[in-house]
GROMACS .gro file of C-alpha atoms in nm:
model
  388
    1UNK     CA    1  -3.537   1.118  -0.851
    2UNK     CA    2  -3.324   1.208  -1.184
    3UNK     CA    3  -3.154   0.985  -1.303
    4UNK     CA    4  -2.815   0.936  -1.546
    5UNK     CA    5  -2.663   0.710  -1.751
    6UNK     CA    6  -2.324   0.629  -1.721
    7UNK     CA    7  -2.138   0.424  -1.990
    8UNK     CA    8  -1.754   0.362  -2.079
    9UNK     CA    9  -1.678   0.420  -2.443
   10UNK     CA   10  -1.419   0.552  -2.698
   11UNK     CA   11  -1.456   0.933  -2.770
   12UNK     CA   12  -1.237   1.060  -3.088
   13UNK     CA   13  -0.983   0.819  -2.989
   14UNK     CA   14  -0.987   0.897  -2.618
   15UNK     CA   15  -1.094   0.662  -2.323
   16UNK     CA   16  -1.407   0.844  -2.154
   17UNK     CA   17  -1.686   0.804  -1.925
   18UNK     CA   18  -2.039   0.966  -2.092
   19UNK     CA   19  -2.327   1.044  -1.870
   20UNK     CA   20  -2.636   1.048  -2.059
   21UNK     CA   21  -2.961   1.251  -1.913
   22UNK     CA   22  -3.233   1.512  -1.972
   23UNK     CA   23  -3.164   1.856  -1.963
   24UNK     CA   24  -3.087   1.982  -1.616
   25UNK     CA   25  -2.916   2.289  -1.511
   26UNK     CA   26  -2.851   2.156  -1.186
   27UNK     CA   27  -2.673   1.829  -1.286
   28UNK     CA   28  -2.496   2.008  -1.568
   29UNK     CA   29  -2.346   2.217  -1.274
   30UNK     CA   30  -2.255   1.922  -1.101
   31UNK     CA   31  -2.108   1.765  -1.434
   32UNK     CA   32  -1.858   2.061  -1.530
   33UNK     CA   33  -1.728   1.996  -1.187
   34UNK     CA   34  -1.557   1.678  -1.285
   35UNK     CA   35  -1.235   1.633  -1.398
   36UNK     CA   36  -1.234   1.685  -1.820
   37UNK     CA   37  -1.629   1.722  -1.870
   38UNK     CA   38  -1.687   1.785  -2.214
   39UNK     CA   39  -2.057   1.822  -2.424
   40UNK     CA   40  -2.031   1.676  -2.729
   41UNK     CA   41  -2.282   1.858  -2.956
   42UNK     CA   42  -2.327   1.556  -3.212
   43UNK     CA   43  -2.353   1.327  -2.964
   44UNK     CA   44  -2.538   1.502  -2.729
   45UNK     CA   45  -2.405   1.376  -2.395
   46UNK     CA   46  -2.164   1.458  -2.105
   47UNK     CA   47  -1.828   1.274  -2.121
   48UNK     CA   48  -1.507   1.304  -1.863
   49UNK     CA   49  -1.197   1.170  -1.828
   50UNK     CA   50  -1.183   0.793  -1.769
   51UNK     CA   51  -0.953   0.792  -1.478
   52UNK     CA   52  -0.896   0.528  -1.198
   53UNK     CA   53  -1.106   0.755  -0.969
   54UNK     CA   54  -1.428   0.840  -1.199
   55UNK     CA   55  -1.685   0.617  -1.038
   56UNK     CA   56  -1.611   0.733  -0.729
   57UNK     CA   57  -1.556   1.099  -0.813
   58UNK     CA   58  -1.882   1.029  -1.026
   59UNK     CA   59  -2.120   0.873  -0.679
   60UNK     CA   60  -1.938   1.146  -0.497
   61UNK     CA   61  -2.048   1.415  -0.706
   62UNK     CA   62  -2.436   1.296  -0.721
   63UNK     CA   63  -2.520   1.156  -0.407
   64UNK     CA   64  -2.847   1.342  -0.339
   65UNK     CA   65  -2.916   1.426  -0.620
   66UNK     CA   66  -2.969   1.126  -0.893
   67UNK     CA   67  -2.967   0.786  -0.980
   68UNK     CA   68  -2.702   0.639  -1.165
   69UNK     CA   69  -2.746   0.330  -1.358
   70UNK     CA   70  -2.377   0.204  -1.477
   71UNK     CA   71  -2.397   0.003  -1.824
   72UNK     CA   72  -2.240  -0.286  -1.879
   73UNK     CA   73  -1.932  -0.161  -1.992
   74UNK     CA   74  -1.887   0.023  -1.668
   75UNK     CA   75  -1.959  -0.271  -1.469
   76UNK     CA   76  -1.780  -0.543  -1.581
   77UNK     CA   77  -1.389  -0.361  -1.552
   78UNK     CA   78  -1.493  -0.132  -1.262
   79UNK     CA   79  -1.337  -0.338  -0.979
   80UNK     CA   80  -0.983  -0.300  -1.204
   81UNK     CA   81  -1.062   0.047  -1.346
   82UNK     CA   82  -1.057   0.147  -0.999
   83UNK     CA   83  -0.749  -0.022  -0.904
   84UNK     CA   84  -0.539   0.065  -1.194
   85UNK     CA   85  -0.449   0.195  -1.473
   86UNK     CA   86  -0.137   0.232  -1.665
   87UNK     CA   87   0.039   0.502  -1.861
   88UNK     CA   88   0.350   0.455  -2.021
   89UNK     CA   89   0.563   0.754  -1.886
   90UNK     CA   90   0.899   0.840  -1.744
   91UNK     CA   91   0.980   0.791  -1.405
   92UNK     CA   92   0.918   0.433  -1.325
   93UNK     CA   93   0.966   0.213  -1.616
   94UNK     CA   94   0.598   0.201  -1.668
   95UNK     CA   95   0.435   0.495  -1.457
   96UNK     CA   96   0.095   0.352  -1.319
   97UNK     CA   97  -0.158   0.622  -1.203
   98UNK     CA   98  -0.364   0.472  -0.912
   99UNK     CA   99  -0.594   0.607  -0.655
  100UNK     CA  100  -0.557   0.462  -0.346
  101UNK     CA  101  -0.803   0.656  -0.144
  102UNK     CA  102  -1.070   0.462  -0.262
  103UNK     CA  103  -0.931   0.157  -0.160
  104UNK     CA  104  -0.741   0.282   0.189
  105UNK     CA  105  -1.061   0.298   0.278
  106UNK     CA  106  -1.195   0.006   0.210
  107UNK     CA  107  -0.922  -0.198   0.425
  108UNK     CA  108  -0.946  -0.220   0.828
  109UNK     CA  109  -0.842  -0.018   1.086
  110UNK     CA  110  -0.504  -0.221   1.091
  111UNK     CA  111  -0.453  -0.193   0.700
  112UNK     CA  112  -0.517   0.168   0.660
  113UNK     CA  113  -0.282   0.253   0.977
  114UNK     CA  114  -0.048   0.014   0.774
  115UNK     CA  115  -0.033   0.224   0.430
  116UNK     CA  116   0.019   0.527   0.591
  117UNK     CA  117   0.314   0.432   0.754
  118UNK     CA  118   0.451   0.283   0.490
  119UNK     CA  119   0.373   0.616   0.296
  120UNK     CA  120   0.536   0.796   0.600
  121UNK     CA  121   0.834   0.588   0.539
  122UNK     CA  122   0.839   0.677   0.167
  123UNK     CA  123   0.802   1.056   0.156
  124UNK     CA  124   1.072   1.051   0.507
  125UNK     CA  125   1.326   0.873   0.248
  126UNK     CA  126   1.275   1.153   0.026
  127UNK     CA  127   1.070   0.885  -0.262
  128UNK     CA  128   0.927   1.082  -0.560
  129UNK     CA  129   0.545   1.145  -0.514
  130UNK     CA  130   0.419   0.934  -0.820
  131UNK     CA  131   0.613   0.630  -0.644
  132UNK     CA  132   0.478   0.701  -0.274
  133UNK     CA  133   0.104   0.719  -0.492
  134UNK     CA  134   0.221   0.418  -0.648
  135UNK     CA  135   0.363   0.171  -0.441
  136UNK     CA  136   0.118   0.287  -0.140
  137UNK     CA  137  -0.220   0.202  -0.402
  138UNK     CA  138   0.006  -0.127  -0.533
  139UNK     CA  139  -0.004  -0.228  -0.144
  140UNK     CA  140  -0.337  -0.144  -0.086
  141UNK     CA  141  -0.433  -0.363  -0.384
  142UNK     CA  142  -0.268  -0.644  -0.210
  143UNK     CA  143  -0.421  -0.617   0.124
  144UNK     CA  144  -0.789  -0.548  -0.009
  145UNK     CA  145  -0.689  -0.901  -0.242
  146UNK     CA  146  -0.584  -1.098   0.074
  147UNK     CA  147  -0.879  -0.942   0.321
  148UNK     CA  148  -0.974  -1.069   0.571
  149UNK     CA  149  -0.626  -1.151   0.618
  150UNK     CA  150  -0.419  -0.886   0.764
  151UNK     CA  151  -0.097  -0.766   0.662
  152UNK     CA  152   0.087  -1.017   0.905
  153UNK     CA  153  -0.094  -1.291   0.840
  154UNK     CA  154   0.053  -1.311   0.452
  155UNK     CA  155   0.287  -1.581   0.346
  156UNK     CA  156   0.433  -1.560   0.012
  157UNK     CA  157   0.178  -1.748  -0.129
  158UNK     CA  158  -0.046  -1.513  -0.106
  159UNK     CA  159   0.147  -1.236  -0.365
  160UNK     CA  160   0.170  -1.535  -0.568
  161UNK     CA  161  -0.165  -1.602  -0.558
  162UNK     CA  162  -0.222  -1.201  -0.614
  163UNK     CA  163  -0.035  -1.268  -0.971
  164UNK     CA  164  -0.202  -1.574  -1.051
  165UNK     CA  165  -0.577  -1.484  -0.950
  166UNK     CA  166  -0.572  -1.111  -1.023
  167UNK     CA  167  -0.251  -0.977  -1.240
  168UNK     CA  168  -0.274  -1.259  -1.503
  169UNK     CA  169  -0.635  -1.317  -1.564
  170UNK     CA  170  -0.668  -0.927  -1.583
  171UNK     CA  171  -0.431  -0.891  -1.864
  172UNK     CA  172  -0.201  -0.677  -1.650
  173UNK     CA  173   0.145  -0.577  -1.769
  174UNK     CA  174   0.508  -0.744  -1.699
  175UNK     CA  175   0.556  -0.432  -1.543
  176UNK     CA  176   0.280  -0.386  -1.341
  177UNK     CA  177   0.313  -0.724  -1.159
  178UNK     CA  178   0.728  -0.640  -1.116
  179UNK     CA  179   0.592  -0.317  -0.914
  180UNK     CA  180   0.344  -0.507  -0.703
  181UNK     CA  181   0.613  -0.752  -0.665
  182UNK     CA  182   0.816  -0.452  -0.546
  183UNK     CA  183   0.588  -0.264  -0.373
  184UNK     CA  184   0.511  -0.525  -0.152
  185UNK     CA  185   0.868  -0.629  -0.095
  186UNK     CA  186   0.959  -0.291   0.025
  187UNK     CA  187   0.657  -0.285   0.245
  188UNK     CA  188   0.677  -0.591   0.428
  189UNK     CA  189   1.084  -0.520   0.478
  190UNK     CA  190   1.004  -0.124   0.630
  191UNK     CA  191   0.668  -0.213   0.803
  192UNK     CA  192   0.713  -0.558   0.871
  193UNK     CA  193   1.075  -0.605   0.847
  194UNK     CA  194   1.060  -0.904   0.626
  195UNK     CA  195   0.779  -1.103   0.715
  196UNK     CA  196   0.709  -1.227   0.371
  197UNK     CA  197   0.989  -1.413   0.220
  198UNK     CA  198   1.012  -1.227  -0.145
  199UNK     CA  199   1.300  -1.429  -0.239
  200UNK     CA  200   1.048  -1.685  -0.351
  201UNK     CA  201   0.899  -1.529  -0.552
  202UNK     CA  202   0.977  -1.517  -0.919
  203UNK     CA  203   0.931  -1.236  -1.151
  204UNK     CA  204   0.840  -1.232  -1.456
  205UNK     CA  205   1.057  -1.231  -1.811
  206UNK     CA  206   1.153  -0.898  -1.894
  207UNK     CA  207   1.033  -0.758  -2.185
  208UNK     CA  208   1.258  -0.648  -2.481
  209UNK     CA  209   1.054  -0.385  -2.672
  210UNK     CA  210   1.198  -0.154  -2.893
  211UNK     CA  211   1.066   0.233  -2.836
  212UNK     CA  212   0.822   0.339  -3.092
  213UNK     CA  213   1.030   0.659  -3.262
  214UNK     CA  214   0.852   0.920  -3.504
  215UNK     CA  215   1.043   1.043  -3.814
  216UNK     CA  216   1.168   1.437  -3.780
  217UNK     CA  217   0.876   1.533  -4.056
  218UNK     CA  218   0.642   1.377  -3.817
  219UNK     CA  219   0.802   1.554  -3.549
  220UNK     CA  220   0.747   1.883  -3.714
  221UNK     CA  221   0.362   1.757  -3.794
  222UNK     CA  222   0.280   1.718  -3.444
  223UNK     CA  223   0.450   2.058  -3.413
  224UNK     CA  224   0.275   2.273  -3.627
  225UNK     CA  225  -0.059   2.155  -3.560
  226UNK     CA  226  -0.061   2.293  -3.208
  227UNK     CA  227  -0.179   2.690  -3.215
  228UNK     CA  228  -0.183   2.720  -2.885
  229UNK     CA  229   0.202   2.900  -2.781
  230UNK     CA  230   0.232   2.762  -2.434
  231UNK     CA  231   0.122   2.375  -2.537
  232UNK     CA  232   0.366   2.400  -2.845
  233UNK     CA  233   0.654   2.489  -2.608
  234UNK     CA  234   0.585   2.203  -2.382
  235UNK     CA  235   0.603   1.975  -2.623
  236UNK     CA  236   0.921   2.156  -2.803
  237UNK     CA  237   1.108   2.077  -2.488
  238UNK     CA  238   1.001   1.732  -2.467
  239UNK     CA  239   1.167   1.667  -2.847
  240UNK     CA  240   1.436   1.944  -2.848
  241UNK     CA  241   1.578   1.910  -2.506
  242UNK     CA  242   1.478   1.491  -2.508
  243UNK     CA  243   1.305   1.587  -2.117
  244UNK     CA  244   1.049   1.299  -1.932
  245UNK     CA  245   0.718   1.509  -1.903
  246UNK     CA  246   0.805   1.535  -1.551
  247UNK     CA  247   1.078   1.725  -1.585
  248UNK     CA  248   0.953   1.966  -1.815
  249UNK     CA  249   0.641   2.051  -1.531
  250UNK     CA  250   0.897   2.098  -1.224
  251UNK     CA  251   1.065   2.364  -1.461
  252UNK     CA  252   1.170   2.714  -1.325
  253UNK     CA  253   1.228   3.046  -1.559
  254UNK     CA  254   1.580   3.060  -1.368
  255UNK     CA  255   1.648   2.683  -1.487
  256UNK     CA  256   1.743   2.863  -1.812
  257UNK     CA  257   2.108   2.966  -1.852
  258UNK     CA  258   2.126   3.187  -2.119
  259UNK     CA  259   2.492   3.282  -2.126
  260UNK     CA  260   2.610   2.933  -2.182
  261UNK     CA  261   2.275   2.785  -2.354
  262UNK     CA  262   2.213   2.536  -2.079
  263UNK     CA  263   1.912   2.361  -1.934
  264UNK     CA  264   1.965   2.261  -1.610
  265UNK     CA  265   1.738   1.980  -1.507
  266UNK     CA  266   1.695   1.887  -1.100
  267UNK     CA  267   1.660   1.609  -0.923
  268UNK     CA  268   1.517   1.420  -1.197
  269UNK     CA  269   1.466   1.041  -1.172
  270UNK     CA  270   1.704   0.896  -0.940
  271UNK     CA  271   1.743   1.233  -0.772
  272UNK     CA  272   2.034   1.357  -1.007
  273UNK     CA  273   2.041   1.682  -1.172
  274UNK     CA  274   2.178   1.735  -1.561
  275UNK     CA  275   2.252   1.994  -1.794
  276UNK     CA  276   2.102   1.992  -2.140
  277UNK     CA  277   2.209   2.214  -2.440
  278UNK     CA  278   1.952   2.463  -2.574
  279UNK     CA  279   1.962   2.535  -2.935
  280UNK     CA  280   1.939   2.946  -3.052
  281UNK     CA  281   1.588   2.823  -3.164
  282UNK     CA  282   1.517   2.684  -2.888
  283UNK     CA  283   1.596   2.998  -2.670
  284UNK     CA  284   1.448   3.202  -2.844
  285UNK     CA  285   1.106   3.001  -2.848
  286UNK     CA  286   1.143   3.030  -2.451
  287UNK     CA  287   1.232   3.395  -2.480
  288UNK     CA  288   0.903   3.465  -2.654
  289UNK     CA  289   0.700   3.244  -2.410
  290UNK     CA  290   0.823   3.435  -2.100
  291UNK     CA  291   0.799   3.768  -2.264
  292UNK     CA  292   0.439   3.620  -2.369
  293UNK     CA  293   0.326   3.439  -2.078
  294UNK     CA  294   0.559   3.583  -1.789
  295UNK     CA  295   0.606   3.281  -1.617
  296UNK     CA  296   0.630   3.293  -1.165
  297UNK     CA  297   0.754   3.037  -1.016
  298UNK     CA  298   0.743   2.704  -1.287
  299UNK     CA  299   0.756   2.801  -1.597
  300UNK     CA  300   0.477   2.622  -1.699
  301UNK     CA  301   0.222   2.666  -1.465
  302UNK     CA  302  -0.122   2.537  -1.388
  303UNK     CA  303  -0.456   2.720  -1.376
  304UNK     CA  304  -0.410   2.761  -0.998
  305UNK     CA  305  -0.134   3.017  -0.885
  306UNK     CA  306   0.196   2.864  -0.825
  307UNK     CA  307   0.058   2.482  -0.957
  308UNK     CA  308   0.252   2.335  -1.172
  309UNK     CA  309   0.077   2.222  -1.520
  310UNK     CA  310  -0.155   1.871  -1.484
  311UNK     CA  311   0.055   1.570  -1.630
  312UNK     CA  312  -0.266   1.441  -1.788
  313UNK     CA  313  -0.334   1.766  -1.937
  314UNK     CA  314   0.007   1.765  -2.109
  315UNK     CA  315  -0.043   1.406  -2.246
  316UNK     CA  316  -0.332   1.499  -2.384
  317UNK     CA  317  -0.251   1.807  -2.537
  318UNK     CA  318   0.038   1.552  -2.707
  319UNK     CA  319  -0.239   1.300  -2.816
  320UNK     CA  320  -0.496   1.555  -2.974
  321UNK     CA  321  -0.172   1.710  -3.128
  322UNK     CA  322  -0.058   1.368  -3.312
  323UNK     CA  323  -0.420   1.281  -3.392
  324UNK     CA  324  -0.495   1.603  -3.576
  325UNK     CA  325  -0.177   1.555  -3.763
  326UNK     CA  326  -0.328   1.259  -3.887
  327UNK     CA  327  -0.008   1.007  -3.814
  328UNK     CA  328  -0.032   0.646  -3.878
  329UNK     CA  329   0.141   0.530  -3.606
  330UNK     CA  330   0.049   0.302  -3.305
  331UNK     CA  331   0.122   0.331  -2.917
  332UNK     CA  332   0.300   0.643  -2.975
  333UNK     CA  333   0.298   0.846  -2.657
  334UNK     CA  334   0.405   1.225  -2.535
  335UNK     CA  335   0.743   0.993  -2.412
  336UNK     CA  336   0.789   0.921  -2.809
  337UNK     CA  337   0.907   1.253  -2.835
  338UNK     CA  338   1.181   1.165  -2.618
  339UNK     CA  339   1.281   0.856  -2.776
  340UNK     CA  340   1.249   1.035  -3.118
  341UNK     CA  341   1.483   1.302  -2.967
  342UNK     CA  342   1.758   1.024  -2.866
  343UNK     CA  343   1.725   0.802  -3.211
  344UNK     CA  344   1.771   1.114  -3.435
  345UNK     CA  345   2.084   1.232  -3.235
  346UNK     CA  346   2.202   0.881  -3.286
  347UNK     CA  347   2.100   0.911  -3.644
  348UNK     CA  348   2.343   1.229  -3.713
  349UNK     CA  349   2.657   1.032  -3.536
  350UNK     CA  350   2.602   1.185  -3.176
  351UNK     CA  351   2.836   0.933  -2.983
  352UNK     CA  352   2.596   0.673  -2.754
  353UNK     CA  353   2.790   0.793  -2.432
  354UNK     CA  354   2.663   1.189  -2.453
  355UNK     CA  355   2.306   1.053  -2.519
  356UNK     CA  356   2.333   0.859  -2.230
  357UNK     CA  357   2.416   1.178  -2.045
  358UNK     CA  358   2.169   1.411  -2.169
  359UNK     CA  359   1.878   1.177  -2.151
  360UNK     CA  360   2.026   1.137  -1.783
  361UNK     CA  361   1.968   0.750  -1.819
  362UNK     CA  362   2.203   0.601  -1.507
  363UNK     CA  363   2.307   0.198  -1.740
  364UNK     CA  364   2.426   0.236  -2.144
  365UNK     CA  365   2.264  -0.070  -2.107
  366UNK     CA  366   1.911   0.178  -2.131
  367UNK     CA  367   2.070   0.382  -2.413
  368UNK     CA  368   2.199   0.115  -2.606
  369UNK     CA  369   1.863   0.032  -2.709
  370UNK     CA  370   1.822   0.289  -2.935
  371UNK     CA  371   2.109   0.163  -3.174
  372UNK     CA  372   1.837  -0.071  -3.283
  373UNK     CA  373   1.571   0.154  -3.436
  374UNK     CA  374   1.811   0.390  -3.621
  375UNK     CA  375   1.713   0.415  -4.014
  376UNK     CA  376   2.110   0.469  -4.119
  377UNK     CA  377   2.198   0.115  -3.914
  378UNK     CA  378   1.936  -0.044  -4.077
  379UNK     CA  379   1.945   0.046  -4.412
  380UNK     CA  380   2.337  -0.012  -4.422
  381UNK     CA  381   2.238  -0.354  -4.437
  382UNK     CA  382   2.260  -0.572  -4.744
  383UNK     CA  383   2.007  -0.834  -4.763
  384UNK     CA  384   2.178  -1.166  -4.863
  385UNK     CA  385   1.869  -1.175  -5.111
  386UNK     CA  386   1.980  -0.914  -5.310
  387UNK     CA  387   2.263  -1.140  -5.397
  388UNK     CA  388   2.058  -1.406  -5.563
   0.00000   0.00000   0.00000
């Protein structure tokens, strides 16, 4: 039988899976099939998207048809690859894009009838769909950690022994074990009304990180090196308009109120809707699009009729942008955009309280964090060295 190699590497920056083997039409078939396949000419091999799902979208896709021999790079993070991932991203404080099918079905009978009422629950109560995906594949993680065990057979020691044999020695976020820790507490007090007692359970510090802002040249840099209309847009609104790249993808044509030069943004996070001001440049960026593009119903659609545009896509259309304009600048993110948006504001005396509103942030407590990377604060200051 054929076989393939499959290895995890870095590809121009980019986290990717390359599958390595000798020219055949058939498996190339099955290769362009996968989500982000790419030849690379130089090279010469197959590489996709690293995503939580690969492997098994990967066995999936050549069962039948070849043998695939996983390098050691695949092997030894496969078991977390396929649990998670993170992605720092509006929404929840630090998005994390899981797939829990593979998993669901791992767990029993029992477990599995467990997560989907718990995701029943969720989507009843009206949760956003990245937190059902979420907090359903952050629950699933626990109960394929604790199996054989089932669900009401946990104590809290075993979420504490989640964090200390699995969270921890994985180098998982602050923020990823404060949604497990959530996830699970929400669970057990819908599906199991409390049979875990959470309150023992510490979590951990919070961390006080300062958002990583670009400069408005930089801005513009990122800007100007996309050619492509529709991807420049996008990432126009993320800056100009200071929108979470979910908001920008649930967009509609008739969200745009021309007579009064309003963007009105619904049921973001939290479920509120906001207005944002658009600029005469900005409107008439969107005017060209439309005319250009002639948008149905979002305004940035996907390749399927009536889809909205893929998240991932957008982030990467934000990475390759920054790359190519050749930005020395680490963990910057398409979400940088949006703190850049909020810092310059503050920069050119834009009171704290109207940021707050436009970036539809629900504390000041969130805002006021951006009054500590403004250039004009800082460089007000007189260092006592300068006296000496």
């Amino acid at each position: 039988m054929k076989t393939i190699n499959v290895e995890r590497l870095v590809h121009h920056g980019m986290d990717r899976i390359a599958l390595r083997f000798r020219y055949d039409s058939e498996l190339i078939g099955i290769v362009r099939t996968l989500p982000g396949a790419r030849w690379s000419s130089q090279m010469r091999y197959w590489h996709i998207d690293d995503r939580p799902d690969a492997f098994e979208s990967i066995k999936q896709a050549f069962l039948g048809k070849a043998v695939l021999e996983f390098e050691k790079s695949c092997q030894a993070n496969r078991a977390v690859t396929e649990r998670v991932t993170a992605d720092k991203e509006a929404g929840l404080d630090e998005k994390v894009k899981l797939s829990a099918g593979g998993l669901v079905s791992e767990l029993s009978e029992k477990g599995r009838a467990d997560i989907e009422k718990y995701r029943k629950w969720m989507e009843s109560n009206r949760y956003p769909e990245s937190t059902v995906k979420t907090y359903s594949a952050m629950v699933a993680t626990f109960l394929k950690f604790v199996s054989p065990k089932e669900a009401e057979e946990c104590t809290s020691g075993d979420l504490v022994r989640i964090v200390d044999e699995y969270i921890l020695p994985n180098g998982l976020s602050r923020s990823y074990q404060n949604q497990m820790i959530s996830a699970v507490k929400k669970f057990y007090g819908r599906v199991y009304k409390s049979v875990i007692d959470i309150g023992e359970i510490s979590r951990p510090r919070p961390e006080h990180k300062l958002p990583n802002v670009l400069s408005k040249a930089e801005v513009k840099r990122i800007l100007d090196s996309v050619a492509n209309e529709k991807h420049r847009v996008m990432l126009s609104m993320v800056y100009g308009c200071g929108l979470r790249r979910s908001e920008v993808l649930e967009l509609l044509p008739s969200d745009i109120d021309h007579d009064r030069k309003l963007l009105q943004i619904r049921q973001a996070k939290g479920f509120k809707d906001r207005l944002v001001p658009l600029s005469d440049k900005m409107i008439h960026m969107l005017d060209q699009y439309i005319l250009h593009y002639k948008p149905e119903k979002y305004l940035f659609g996907g390749q399927v009729k009536g889809s909205r545009y893929s998240p991932s896509s957008l982030e990467k259309i934000f990475r390759t942008a920054f790359l190519k304009a050749g930005i020395n600048k680490k963990d910057i993110t398409l979400h940088g955009l949006r703190h850049s948006y909020a810092t310059h504001l503050l920069e050119a005396g834009t009171d704290l309280r109207y940021i707050q509103v436009l970036l539809g942030h629900k504390s000041s407590r969130t805002t006021e964090i951006y009054t500590h990377v403004t250039v004009h604060s800082i460089e007000k200051i007189r260092s006592p060295f300068d006296d000496l």
